[in-house]
Structure formats: C-alpha cells, structure tokens
Short mmCIF file of C-alpha atoms in Angstrom, two decimals:
data_model
loop_
_atom_site.label_atom_id
_atom_site.label_comp_id
_atom_site.label_asym_id
_atom_site.label_seq_id
_atom_site.Cartn_x
_atom_site.Cartn_y
_atom_site.Cartn_z
CA UNK A 2 125.25 128.67 146.84
CA UNK A 3 123.00 125.74 147.78
CA UNK A 4 122.13 124.62 144.26
CA UNK A 5 120.09 121.66 145.52
CA UNK A 6 117.75 124.03 147.40
CA UNK A 7 117.69 126.35 144.39
CA UNK A 8 116.56 123.52 142.12
CA UNK A 9 113.77 122.60 144.51
CA UNK A 10 112.61 126.22 144.79
CA UNK A 11 112.39 126.51 141.01
CA UNK A 12 110.54 123.18 140.76
CA UNK A 13 108.11 124.32 143.46
CA UNK A 14 107.33 127.44 141.43
CA UNK A 15 106.88 125.27 138.33
CA UNK A 16 104.37 122.84 139.83
CA UNK A 17 102.30 125.74 141.24
CA UNK A 18 102.09 127.54 137.90
CA UNK A 19 104.31 130.44 139.02
CA UNK A 20 107.35 129.93 136.79
CA UNK A 21 105.94 131.20 133.48
CA UNK A 22 102.82 133.26 132.69
CA UNK A 23 99.57 131.46 131.83
CA UNK A 24 98.08 131.93 128.35
CA UNK A 25 94.26 131.97 128.26
CA UNK A 26 94.39 130.71 124.66
CA UNK A 27 95.98 127.42 125.78
CA UNK A 28 93.82 124.32 125.50
CA UNK A 29 92.85 123.42 129.12
CA UNK A 30 94.50 120.39 130.72
CA UNK A 31 91.08 118.78 131.21
CA UNK A 32 90.70 118.55 127.40
CA UNK A 33 94.21 117.09 127.10
CA UNK A 34 93.45 114.47 129.77
CA UNK A 35 90.17 113.48 128.09
CA UNK A 36 91.94 113.09 124.74
CA UNK A 37 94.57 110.86 126.38
CA UNK A 38 91.84 108.71 127.97
CA UNK A 39 90.13 108.21 124.62
CA UNK A 40 93.44 107.42 122.96
CA UNK A 41 94.21 104.70 125.52
CA UNK A 42 90.75 103.14 125.14
CA UNK A 43 91.22 103.05 121.36
CA UNK A 44 94.65 101.42 121.77
CA UNK A 45 93.02 98.66 123.84
CA UNK A 46 90.47 98.07 121.09
CA UNK A 47 93.26 97.88 118.52
CA UNK A 48 95.25 95.44 120.66
CA UNK A 49 98.12 97.89 121.15
CA UNK A 50 97.44 97.93 124.92
CA UNK A 51 96.15 95.29 127.29
CA UNK A 52 93.03 95.88 129.36
CA UNK A 53 95.17 95.61 132.50
CA UNK A 54 97.17 98.65 131.30
CA UNK A 55 94.17 100.92 131.90
CA UNK A 56 92.29 99.14 134.70
CA UNK A 57 93.94 101.28 137.41
CA UNK A 58 93.49 104.59 135.59
CA UNK A 59 91.44 107.15 137.48
CA UNK A 60 89.90 110.55 136.78
CA UNK A 61 90.35 113.43 139.21
CA UNK A 62 87.70 116.13 138.98
CA UNK A 63 86.18 119.01 140.94
CA UNK A 64 82.60 118.38 142.07
CA UNK A 65 79.74 120.83 142.34
CA UNK A 66 80.72 121.36 145.98
CA UNK A 67 84.15 122.59 144.75
CA UNK A 68 85.90 119.59 146.32
CA UNK A 69 88.27 117.21 144.53
CA UNK A 70 87.13 113.65 143.78
CA UNK A 71 88.76 110.62 142.21
CA UNK A 72 86.72 108.29 140.01
CA UNK A 73 87.95 104.71 139.63
CA UNK A 74 87.49 102.29 136.71
CA UNK A 75 84.73 100.39 138.60
CA UNK A 76 82.67 103.60 138.81
CA UNK A 77 83.30 104.27 142.51
CA UNK A 78 84.16 107.82 143.59
CA UNK A 79 86.25 108.99 146.52
CA UNK A 80 86.71 112.49 147.93
CA UNK A 81 90.45 113.30 147.90
CA UNK A 82 90.31 116.91 149.03
CA UNK A 83 92.72 116.10 151.88
CA UNK A 84 95.24 114.69 149.35
CA UNK A 85 95.32 117.82 147.19
CA UNK A 86 98.01 120.05 148.74
CA UNK A 87 97.48 123.35 146.93
CA UNK A 88 95.31 125.13 144.40
CA UNK A 89 96.14 125.21 140.70
CA UNK A 90 95.90 128.03 138.14
CA UNK A 91 92.93 128.15 135.75
CA UNK A 92 93.31 125.62 132.96
CA UNK A 93 95.38 123.19 135.07
CA UNK A 94 94.16 119.85 136.47
CA UNK A 95 95.27 117.11 138.85
CA UNK A 96 96.02 113.58 137.65
CA UNK A 97 97.82 110.47 138.73
CA UNK A 98 100.86 109.58 136.60
CA UNK A 99 99.37 106.27 135.44
CA UNK A 100 96.56 107.72 133.27
CA UNK A 101 99.16 109.75 131.36
CA UNK A 102 101.13 106.65 130.37
CA UNK A 103 100.95 104.00 127.72
CA UNK A 104 102.28 101.64 130.35
CA UNK A 105 104.62 101.37 133.33
CA UNK A 106 106.85 98.34 133.68
CA UNK A 107 110.07 97.14 135.26
CA UNK A 108 113.14 95.46 133.89
CA UNK A 109 114.38 91.97 133.32
CA UNK A 110 115.50 89.64 136.10
CA UNK A 111 118.19 87.01 136.05
CA UNK A 112 120.15 88.48 133.16
CA UNK A 113 123.43 88.80 135.09
CA UNK A 114 124.48 85.45 133.68
CA UNK A 115 124.33 86.97 130.20
CA UNK A 116 126.70 89.91 130.89
CA UNK A 117 129.22 90.43 128.11
CA UNK A 118 131.69 92.97 126.77
CA UNK A 119 130.03 93.49 123.39
CA UNK A 120 126.32 92.69 123.81
CA UNK A 121 123.20 94.84 124.00
CA UNK A 122 123.14 97.78 126.42
CA UNK A 123 121.61 96.90 129.82
CA UNK A 124 120.69 100.02 131.82
CA UNK A 125 120.85 99.93 135.61
CA UNK A 126 120.36 102.29 138.57
CA UNK A 127 123.94 103.48 138.19
CA UNK A 128 122.97 104.98 134.84
CA UNK A 129 120.32 107.23 136.43
CA UNK A 130 120.73 110.72 137.93
CA UNK A 131 119.60 112.44 141.13
CA UNK A 132 119.24 116.10 140.15
CA UNK A 133 118.57 115.72 136.44
CA UNK A 134 117.14 113.18 134.04
CA UNK A 135 120.33 112.87 132.00
CA UNK A 136 121.49 109.29 131.52
CA UNK A 137 124.91 108.55 133.00
CA UNK A 138 126.85 106.60 130.41
CA UNK A 139 130.20 106.26 132.19
CA UNK A 140 129.55 102.83 133.66
CA UNK A 141 127.71 100.77 131.07
CA UNK A 142 126.81 97.09 131.28
CA UNK A 143 126.02 94.94 128.27
CA UNK A 144 124.29 91.56 127.86
CA UNK A 145 123.87 88.91 125.22
CA UNK A 146 120.09 88.73 124.87
CA UNK A 147 118.72 85.41 126.14
CA UNK A 148 116.32 83.37 123.99
CA UNK A 149 113.43 84.37 126.26
CA UNK A 150 114.13 88.12 126.02
CA UNK A 151 111.00 89.88 127.18
CA UNK A 152 110.62 92.03 124.08
CA UNK A 153 109.47 95.60 123.69
CA UNK A 154 108.08 96.17 127.21
CA UNK A 155 111.58 96.18 128.70
CA UNK A 156 113.30 97.54 125.60
CA UNK A 157 113.63 101.31 125.85
CA UNK A 158 112.41 103.79 123.24
CA UNK A 159 112.84 107.52 122.67
CA UNK A 160 111.26 109.63 125.48
CA UNK A 161 110.93 106.66 127.85
CA UNK A 162 111.58 107.82 131.41
CA UNK A 163 113.55 105.40 133.60
CA UNK A 164 112.84 105.49 137.34
CA UNK A 165 114.76 103.72 140.13
CA UNK A 166 112.44 101.54 142.21
CA UNK A 167 114.88 100.13 144.80
CA UNK A 168 117.40 101.69 147.21
CA UNK A 169 117.32 105.42 146.35
CA UNK A 170 113.83 105.80 144.90
CA UNK A 171 113.18 108.26 142.09
CA UNK A 172 116.50 108.63 140.30
CA UNK A 173 115.73 109.33 136.64
CA UNK A 174 116.99 108.87 133.10
CA UNK A 175 115.27 110.07 129.91
CA UNK A 176 116.00 108.12 126.74
CA UNK A 177 117.14 110.54 123.99
CA UNK A 178 116.51 110.30 120.26
CA UNK A 179 118.57 107.81 118.23
CA UNK A 180 119.60 105.88 121.32
CA UNK A 181 121.03 102.43 120.69
CA UNK A 182 119.11 99.26 121.47
CA UNK A 183 118.90 98.89 125.25
CA UNK A 184 116.99 97.05 127.98
CA UNK A 185 116.58 97.71 131.71
CA UNK A 186 117.21 95.56 134.77
CA UNK A 187 114.79 94.75 137.56
CA UNK A 188 115.75 97.69 139.76
CA UNK A 189 114.60 100.18 137.13
CA UNK A 190 111.04 101.11 136.20
CA UNK A 191 110.09 102.32 132.73
CA UNK A 192 107.44 105.03 132.32
CA UNK A 193 106.24 105.34 128.72
CA UNK A 194 104.08 108.46 128.46
CA UNK A 195 101.40 108.82 125.78
CA UNK A 196 102.55 111.05 122.91
CA UNK A 197 100.56 114.07 124.13
CA UNK A 198 102.24 113.78 127.56
CA UNK A 199 105.78 113.35 126.21
CA UNK A 200 106.92 116.82 127.18
CA UNK A 201 109.85 117.21 129.56
CA UNK A 202 107.52 118.78 132.13
CA UNK A 203 106.85 115.47 133.90
CA UNK A 204 110.51 114.32 134.12
CA UNK A 205 111.30 117.64 135.80
CA UNK A 206 108.32 117.44 138.15
CA UNK A 207 109.22 113.92 139.28
CA UNK A 208 112.46 115.43 140.69
CA UNK A 209 110.51 117.83 142.93
CA UNK A 210 110.24 117.49 146.70
CA UNK A 211 106.47 117.35 146.20
CA UNK A 212 106.82 114.07 144.29
CA UNK A 213 109.76 112.74 146.30
CA UNK A 214 107.72 113.14 149.49
CA UNK A 215 105.17 110.79 147.93
CA UNK A 216 107.87 108.18 147.27
CA UNK A 217 108.97 108.23 150.91
CA UNK A 218 105.39 108.20 152.24
CA UNK A 219 104.61 105.05 150.27
CA UNK A 220 107.77 103.33 151.50
CA UNK A 221 106.84 104.00 155.13
CA UNK A 222 110.44 103.41 156.16
CA UNK A 223 110.64 100.01 154.49
CA UNK A 224 113.61 99.66 152.16
CA UNK A 225 112.96 98.39 148.63
CA UNK A 226 109.15 98.56 149.02
CA UNK A 227 108.39 100.80 146.02
CA UNK A 228 106.24 99.08 143.37
CA UNK A 229 105.03 99.92 139.88
CA UNK A 230 101.54 100.76 141.14
CA UNK A 231 103.18 103.33 143.42
CA UNK A 232 104.49 105.06 140.29
CA UNK A 233 101.00 104.75 138.79
CA UNK A 234 99.53 106.59 141.78
CA UNK A 235 101.93 109.53 142.00
CA UNK A 236 99.79 112.67 142.13
CA UNK A 237 100.92 115.41 139.73
CA UNK A 238 99.67 118.81 138.59
CA UNK A 239 98.98 118.91 134.84
CA UNK A 240 99.26 122.24 133.00
CA UNK A 241 97.87 122.86 129.52
CA UNK A 242 100.12 121.28 126.87
CA UNK A 243 101.41 124.65 125.66
CA UNK A 244 102.34 125.71 129.16
CA UNK A 245 104.06 122.36 129.81
CA UNK A 246 106.35 123.09 126.88
CA UNK A 247 107.06 126.64 128.07
CA UNK A 248 107.77 125.46 131.63
CA UNK A 249 110.10 122.70 130.39
CA UNK A 250 112.01 125.18 128.21
CA UNK A 251 112.36 127.57 131.14
CA UNK A 252 113.50 124.78 133.45
CA UNK A 253 116.03 123.56 130.87
CA UNK A 254 117.54 127.04 130.69
CA UNK A 255 117.68 127.35 134.50
CA UNK A 256 119.16 123.84 134.85
CA UNK A 257 121.96 124.74 132.45
CA UNK A 258 122.89 127.75 134.58
CA UNK A 259 122.68 125.77 137.85
CA UNK A 260 124.85 122.98 136.43
CA UNK A 261 127.44 125.59 135.45
CA UNK A 262 127.36 126.91 139.01
CA UNK A 263 127.91 123.34 140.25
CA UNK A 264 130.88 122.90 137.92
CA UNK A 265 132.43 126.20 138.98
CA UNK A 266 131.77 125.49 142.69
CA UNK A 267 133.33 122.04 142.37
CA UNK A 268 136.37 123.55 140.68
CA UNK A 269 136.62 126.22 143.40
CA UNK A 270 136.28 123.57 146.12
CA UNK A 271 139.06 121.56 144.48
CA UNK A 272 141.30 124.63 144.45
CA UNK A 273 140.52 125.29 148.13
CA UNK A 274 141.28 121.67 149.02
CA UNK A 275 144.61 121.86 147.21
CA UNK A 276 145.39 125.20 148.91
CA UNK A 277 144.78 123.64 152.34
CA UNK A 278 147.04 120.72 151.47
CA UNK A 279 149.73 123.11 150.22
CA UNK A 280 149.57 125.15 153.44
CA UNK A 281 150.16 122.02 155.53
CA UNK A 282 152.92 120.89 153.18
CA UNK A 283 154.72 124.22 153.55
CA UNK A 284 154.18 124.12 157.33
CA UNK A 285 155.85 120.75 157.90
CA UNK A 286 158.76 121.71 155.62
CA UNK A 287 159.47 124.89 157.60
CA UNK A 288 158.45 127.16 154.72
CA UNK A 289 155.27 128.72 156.12
CA UNK A 290 156.78 131.12 158.66
CA UNK A 291 160.32 132.50 159.04
CA UNK A 292 162.75 130.72 161.35
CA UNK A 293 164.12 132.61 164.37
CA UNK A 294 167.75 131.71 165.21
CA UNK A 295 167.02 132.60 168.85
CA UNK A 296 164.49 129.73 169.14
CA UNK A 297 165.52 126.81 171.33
CA UNK A 298 166.41 123.98 168.85
CA UNK A 299 164.11 120.97 168.56
CA UNK A 300 167.06 118.77 169.59
CA UNK A 301 167.00 120.39 173.05
CA UNK A 302 163.23 119.88 173.22
CA UNK A 303 163.60 116.19 172.32
CA UNK A 304 166.33 115.71 174.95
CA UNK A 305 164.12 117.33 177.58
CA UNK A 306 161.18 115.07 176.60
CA UNK A 307 163.47 112.00 176.79
CA UNK A 308 164.76 112.97 180.24
CA UNK A 309 161.25 113.63 181.57
CA UNK A 310 160.09 110.26 180.25
CA UNK A 311 163.01 108.45 181.91
CA UNK A 312 162.22 110.15 185.21
CA UNK A 313 158.58 109.06 185.02
CA UNK A 314 159.68 105.49 184.29
CA UNK A 315 162.08 105.60 187.23
CA UNK A 316 159.26 106.82 189.50
CA UNK A 317 156.95 104.02 188.29
CA UNK A 318 154.46 106.47 186.80
CA UNK A 319 155.10 105.28 183.26
CA UNK A 320 155.90 101.88 181.79
CA UNK A 321 158.68 101.58 179.28
CA UNK A 322 157.37 100.73 175.83
CA UNK A 323 159.16 97.51 174.93
CA UNK A 324 158.57 98.16 171.22
CA UNK A 325 159.57 101.80 171.25
CA UNK A 326 162.01 102.99 168.61
CA UNK A 327 163.92 106.27 168.56
CA UNK A 328 165.29 108.37 165.72
CA UNK A 329 168.64 110.14 166.03
CA UNK A 330 171.24 111.82 163.86
CA UNK A 331 174.53 109.93 163.65
CA UNK A 332 178.04 111.30 163.49
CA UNK A 333 177.85 110.93 159.69
CA UNK A 334 174.91 113.40 159.74
CA UNK A 335 172.52 110.66 158.59
CA UNK A 336 169.36 109.82 160.51
CA UNK A 337 168.90 106.36 162.02
CA UNK A 338 166.06 104.52 163.72
CA UNK A 339 167.13 102.46 166.70
CA UNK A 340 164.73 99.59 167.39
CA UNK A 341 163.96 98.18 170.82
CA UNK A 342 166.21 95.20 170.08
CA UNK A 343 169.14 97.54 169.34
CA UNK A 344 169.08 97.16 165.55
CA UNK A 345 169.70 100.28 163.48
CA UNK A 346 168.01 101.33 160.24
CA UNK A 347 169.31 104.22 158.17
CA UNK A 348 166.39 106.50 157.28
CA UNK A 349 168.01 108.69 154.65
CA UNK A 350 165.93 107.13 151.84
CA UNK A 351 162.71 107.85 153.80
CA UNK A 352 163.39 111.52 154.42
CA UNK A 353 162.12 113.37 151.32
CA UNK A 354 163.29 116.89 152.16
CA UNK A 355 165.90 118.82 154.11
CA UNK A 356 164.90 120.40 157.41
CA UNK A 357 165.60 124.02 158.35
CA UNK A 358 168.19 124.74 161.02
CA UNK A 359 166.82 124.03 164.48
CA UNK A 360 164.42 121.30 163.29
CA UNK A 361 164.85 117.57 163.92
CA UNK A 362 163.40 114.33 162.62
CA UNK A 363 161.71 112.16 165.25
CA UNK A 364 158.81 109.74 165.42
CA UNK A 365 155.46 110.00 167.18
CA UNK A 366 156.42 107.60 169.98
CA UNK A 367 159.23 109.97 171.03
CA UNK A 368 156.89 112.89 171.74
CA UNK A 369 153.63 111.24 172.80
CA UNK A 370 151.66 108.07 173.48
CA UNK A 371 149.00 106.17 171.57
CA UNK A 372 146.24 103.72 172.42
CA UNK A 373 143.75 101.67 170.42
CA UNK A 374 140.12 101.86 171.47
CA UNK A 375 137.36 99.95 173.17
CA UNK A 376 135.87 96.69 171.89
CA UNK A 377 132.22 96.27 172.78
CA UNK A 378 129.32 94.03 171.75
CA UNK A 379 125.95 95.15 170.37
CA UNK A 380 124.42 93.97 173.65
CA UNK A 381 126.62 96.49 175.51
CA UNK A 382 124.91 99.44 173.82
CA UNK A 383 122.77 101.26 176.36
CA UNK A 384 121.43 104.86 176.37
CA UNK A 385 122.75 105.58 179.85
CA UNK A 386 126.24 104.22 179.27
CA UNK A 387 129.57 105.89 178.56
CA UNK A 388 129.92 107.72 175.26
CA UNK A 389 132.08 106.03 172.63
CA UNK A 390 133.63 108.11 169.86
CA UNK A 391 133.76 106.51 166.41
CA UNK A 392 134.82 107.43 162.90
CA UNK A 393 131.40 108.95 162.16
CA UNK A 394 131.98 111.40 165.02
CA UNK A 395 134.80 113.08 163.09
CA UNK A 396 133.09 115.60 160.79
CA UNK A 397 134.94 118.41 159.00
CA UNK A 398 138.04 117.88 161.19
CA UNK A 399 136.03 118.28 164.40
CA UNK A 400 134.36 116.01 166.93
CA UNK A 401 130.62 115.84 166.27
CA UNK A 402 128.57 114.19 169.01
CA UNK A 403 125.51 113.44 166.87
CA UNK A 404 124.95 109.75 166.16
CA UNK A 405 126.75 108.96 169.41
CA UNK A 406 126.89 105.40 170.77
CA UNK A 407 126.83 104.76 174.53
CA UNK A 408 127.80 101.46 176.13
CA UNK A 409 127.77 99.77 179.50
CA UNK A 410 131.04 97.86 179.75
CA UNK A 411 134.37 97.91 181.53
CA UNK A 412 136.69 100.64 180.22
CA UNK A 413 140.40 100.50 181.03
CA UNK A 414 142.13 103.67 182.16
CA UNK A 415 144.06 104.04 178.89
CA UNK A 416 140.80 103.79 176.92
CA UNK A 417 139.42 107.05 178.31
CA UNK A 418 139.79 110.10 176.10
CA UNK A 419 141.02 113.42 177.42
CA UNK A 420 140.70 116.99 176.22
CA UNK A 421 143.22 117.73 173.44
CA UNK A 422 143.80 114.06 172.65
CA UNK A 423 143.90 113.52 168.90
CA UNK A 424 141.14 111.11 167.87
CA UNK A 425 142.22 109.14 164.76
CA UNK A 426 140.31 106.74 162.51
CA UNK A 427 142.60 103.69 162.52
CA UNK A 428 140.55 101.28 160.42
CA UNK A 429 137.79 101.72 157.86
CA UNK A 430 136.40 100.11 154.73
CA UNK A 431 137.27 103.28 152.84
CA UNK A 432 141.03 103.85 152.63
CA UNK A 433 140.55 107.60 152.29
CA UNK A 434 138.91 107.76 155.75
CA UNK A 435 141.75 106.00 157.55
CA UNK A 436 143.87 108.64 159.26
CA UNK A 437 141.19 111.34 159.49
CA UNK A 438 141.49 113.00 162.87
CA UNK A 439 140.18 115.68 165.22
CA UNK A 440 141.14 117.24 168.53
CA UNK A 441 138.89 116.14 171.37
CA UNK A 442 137.24 119.13 173.06
CA UNK A 443 136.14 119.35 176.69
CA UNK A 444 133.38 116.71 176.66
CA UNK A 445 132.34 117.42 180.28
CA UNK A 446 131.80 113.69 180.92
CA UNK A 447 133.90 110.51 180.61
CA UNK A 448 134.29 109.22 177.04
CA UNK A 449 135.99 106.29 175.37
CA UNK A 450 136.68 105.53 171.71
CA UNK A 451 135.89 102.57 169.45
CA UNK A 452 138.10 99.62 168.55
CA UNK A 453 138.69 100.97 165.04
CA UNK A 454 139.93 104.27 166.47
CA UNK A 455 143.19 105.43 168.05
CA UNK A 456 144.08 108.20 170.45
CA UNK A 457 147.38 110.07 170.20
CA UNK A 458 148.27 112.11 173.28
CA UNK A 459 151.00 114.75 173.25
CA UNK A 460 151.73 118.19 174.67
CA UNK A 461 152.40 119.33 171.10
CA UNK A 462 148.91 118.46 169.83
CA UNK A 463 148.33 121.77 168.04
CA UNK A 464 151.20 121.19 165.60
CA UNK A 465 150.87 117.39 165.42
CA UNK A 466 147.19 117.43 164.41
CA UNK A 467 148.19 119.48 161.34
CA UNK A 468 151.04 117.07 160.64
CA UNK A 469 148.57 114.15 160.74
CA UNK A 470 146.41 115.91 158.12
CA UNK A 471 149.34 116.55 155.80
CA UNK A 472 150.04 114.69 152.57
CA UNK A 473 153.43 113.75 154.06
CA UNK A 474 151.81 111.73 156.86
CA UNK A 475 149.43 110.20 154.31
CA UNK A 476 152.47 109.06 152.29
CA UNK A 477 154.04 107.57 155.44
CA UNK A 478 150.78 105.73 156.13
CA UNK A 479 150.41 104.52 152.52
CA UNK A 480 154.02 103.28 152.40
CA UNK A 481 153.56 101.35 155.65
CA UNK A 482 150.16 99.84 154.87
CA UNK A 483 150.83 96.76 152.80
CA UNK A 484 147.90 94.78 154.22
CA UNK A 485 144.67 94.11 152.36
CA UNK A 486 142.80 95.80 155.21
CA UNK A 487 142.91 99.59 155.37
CA UNK A 488 144.33 100.21 158.81
CA UNK A 489 146.67 102.32 160.86
CA UNK A 490 148.24 100.04 163.47
CA UNK A 491 149.78 101.18 166.74
CA UNK A 492 153.23 100.32 165.42
CA UNK A 493 152.67 102.33 162.22
CA UNK A 494 151.44 105.29 164.25
CA UNK A 495 154.30 105.16 166.74
CA UNK A 496 156.96 104.90 164.04
CA UNK A 497 155.52 107.62 161.80
CA UNK A 498 158.34 110.04 160.99
CA UNK A 499 157.78 113.64 162.09
CA UNK A 500 159.63 116.84 161.03
CA UNK A 501 159.70 118.61 164.41
CA UNK A 502 160.20 122.40 164.65
CA UNK A 503 161.41 124.29 167.73
CA UNK A 504 158.54 124.81 170.18
CA UNK A 505 158.33 128.57 169.52
CA UNK A 506 158.13 127.97 165.78
CA UNK A 507 155.43 125.35 166.32
CA UNK A 508 153.30 128.07 167.91
CA UNK A 509 153.91 130.49 165.03
CA UNK A 510 153.09 127.78 162.49
CA UNK A 511 149.84 126.86 164.26
CA UNK A 512 148.78 130.51 164.40
CA UNK A 513 149.53 131.02 160.69
CA UNK A 514 147.70 127.82 159.68
CA UNK A 515 144.68 128.84 161.76
CA UNK A 516 144.45 132.24 160.09
CA UNK A 517 144.82 130.84 156.57
CA UNK A 518 142.37 127.98 157.05
CA UNK A 519 139.82 130.36 158.54
CA UNK A 520 139.87 132.46 155.37
CA UNK A 521 139.62 129.40 153.13
CA UNK A 522 136.75 127.97 155.19
CA UNK A 523 134.87 131.27 154.85
CA UNK A 524 135.25 131.09 151.08
CA UNK A 525 134.14 127.46 151.14
CA UNK A 526 131.01 128.35 153.12
CA UNK A 527 130.11 131.00 150.56
CA UNK A 528 130.12 128.30 147.86
CA UNK A 529 127.71 126.01 149.70
#
C-alpha cells in the first residue's frame, strides 16, 4: 500500500471539506477570522505584539461579483480569483497563514560555538518530520545559552509549530504540552498561532500537496530561498472552529492507522530482505537444491577453463595476468592460494563452511576477467556521446538507463560493456552501495562504465551475480577493505573466494533462485 499517496488523498479531502460532515450550527470561519484580527490589534495596543507583526496581514473576501479579493493593510485590494484553486463549503473561508498567527520567526544564528552535553535543548531540522508533525527526539543537540540569547521569540512554547525553511522545505514539528525549555536554530521557522487557531487542523494541512506546491512555487528552483514572509503568505482554507477540531480528530485517527500500516510494511519488508539473503546464503553453500552425483565435478570445469585460457594465451588472443592468483586443493586436503610470485597462502581459516561433493573453491580471476571503468572530465559530457553507466544506473538489481551520462572521449576496448557483463559499483561514499551489481542487458549501442565502476565478465554470470549479492561476498569484501575509502579494487575482486558448483547444478540453483525471488518480489510490490 502506498501510504504516502493515501495520506495525501485524505488531506485533500480534509482541505476541501469532504472528510467530515458540516454542521450548520458551527460559527462561520469569517466570524473566527474577524475575532482573530481584533485580538491581534488589541495585542498591539497592549504592547504584546509589534506593529510590524500585523503589517503584512491581509483579508480575503468574496466581492459582490462573487470573485475573491485580497485587502492589504494599506487599503489596496487585489483580485485573486486565479489564485483560489477550488470552492469551499458554506461557512469556510480563505486566509493566508500570517493573519492566523501571533508571529512567525526563525531561530538563532551562530550558536554552534555554545554546543554542550548538558545545556538547553536546541531544536534543528533533524528534529522535524516529513509525514507527521511529531518531533523527532532521537538526535538532540543542546547549548549553553549565550549572554545575548534572543529571548522568547526563539524560545518554543506549547502548540508552536516548527517549520523547516532550508533544504527540504516544510518539515514540521509541533511542540507538545510540558515540553522542556528549548530554542530553535536558523534553519527552522516558528509559527505561533493565535489561541483560536491553535487546533491541529493547520499542522495537518501544511503537510498537504496543496501547501507543499506553494513552497516549491515560491522557491522557483532556487535552493534555500524560502523566507518567513513566504510562510506568512501560504494560502489555506479555514473551516469553522468546531469543524477544524472534528477534522483534526478524524485525521489523528487515520494517521494512527496509517502509521501502523507503515510499521507492519517495514517489518514485512525486513522479513523479505532477510529471506532473500537466506536464499542466496543457502545457494552458495549447496543447500538450495539437491546435488546430482552424475553432474560433472567443478574441478573438471575449472581444469577445462584453465586449459582454454592457456590456449588463448598461446595464440596471443589473451594476455597473461601478471598478478593472477589461483586456488587449489593440496595433497593434505587443505586449500591454498598460489600468488603470481609463487608464494603459497593456506586458506583454511578463510573458508567458513564445507562444500558439497563436486564443488570447489576458486577465485573470480580463475573463471572470468575484470576491468575498471572510464575516467572522463565534466567537459567531456556531451548529449551525442557514448553512454556511460554509473552507480546510479543500478536500481533494484537492474540496469536503469534514466539519468544517463554521455561523453565524447576515447574509450579503450576493455572499457566497453557487453551483454551479460556484471556491472559493479566499485567505489562510493556510502559503504553499503559498494558491491551492488546488475547484469547488463542488450543495450543496442556501445556503452562504457564510469571510473568508480567495475565490469566482471564470465560465462557463468547467472550464478556469479547471485554470489556477488550474497552476504558471503559482502564479508569477503569487508574483510579485504581496510582502507578509509569504501572501495572494491581490481585485486580484491579478482581474489574474492568463490564456492563453485558443477555447471549443471549452477543452472538448477539459478532457476530455483529466480522462482523464489519472483514470489518475494510480488509480495514486496503488494506492500508498496
């Protein structure tokens, strides 16, 4: 279930007055808005508000011609019929957010130097939420208040609504009752609604696509361009106060159910992910399908591969890899790695499980070849050039050609990708992304791959791509990667230890994995 779309559908019903029935006995929103206006003017007279806090307040009304108009504090009037997207039920009215608020402000700058372990709570964007207005309290920052602390306008109070004003605009956090003393930083706006507007209707509505579209329109593609007056000018439908309360109660009940669906879906997704990992683990241990004693042993396959490679080297069609190592079983039944310089390393401590009869340990260099990708400059990027596959082109274990880069530069023969090559992310800022891979389909035109990528080419690609996605390969990669940079080098890839089944069993394993993953993917789709 797409819970994000469900939330937006419910919010759309709410802002159009279709979520709960109207009650003709409710005080109209126009009366509520007038009372709020008078309250703000009185607060200015009493010195509780500054004149600047109300100078941008406007009144939206319907004229005698049945069109919507906006009246500004200087007395000017503007027709805004084109800005009003839909009709409202009887008793509702349109308003900007600003007139509903005591004030709107942003947080304190330059307080990073006062960070401490035990000071006053300092709320940041990381404490706000995307699909709710619940504060996230798992990553709290504290400060020792400086002597020039800015006082109550950046100190939060009950029912204050926090609003992110940089990066991802419109994340929210509602301050609950009995919350400890806290301030906000400069990336967070504070919306303090007047008491008669302190229902949870407006925090919900500010999560709607209707409001979020206004945030993006104001930004006009410019990052970090959202200002406090943009919050002031957010257009919102205002129901009667009684209906606001009923809508908020209904939304709270729906949100609880949706959040439970999210929790259950996340748990189901975690189970599916673990099931996929278990399937691959069983596959590479020879426990997914039965062995057939009539299968040609993997040792015979490896000898045939070795002989074919030697013949190609003799014919000059293949260069000998001067750094190639080979794995073999010694007379003592232990496995050894023989390096190019003739040195031997016993691998018994690196082999975590026993292989079935007919299987053999080898490494990737013994059954295929690998190459690291193309280095190009930003000036080489050109729409008509050759396609270059990057990490972002591996999506859900498949090659995705959206977001493709094309370059005009010299590409060596070994930097061209072929159908059924395994495309591997070899370097990335995120360690979890290193090693992700996909089989290259028939691309119908020449393609290369980026410098942070690798290609592994083998006749046994169907089995090996599953091996590369297994937790066993991940452990081989993690054990080898002692550098500060997350990377999979050519040497690490070539020397990666592989449990190799007989060729016939490889085919049975691949078929079984395909059937099982298909069923799990269907279940996964039903959860989205």
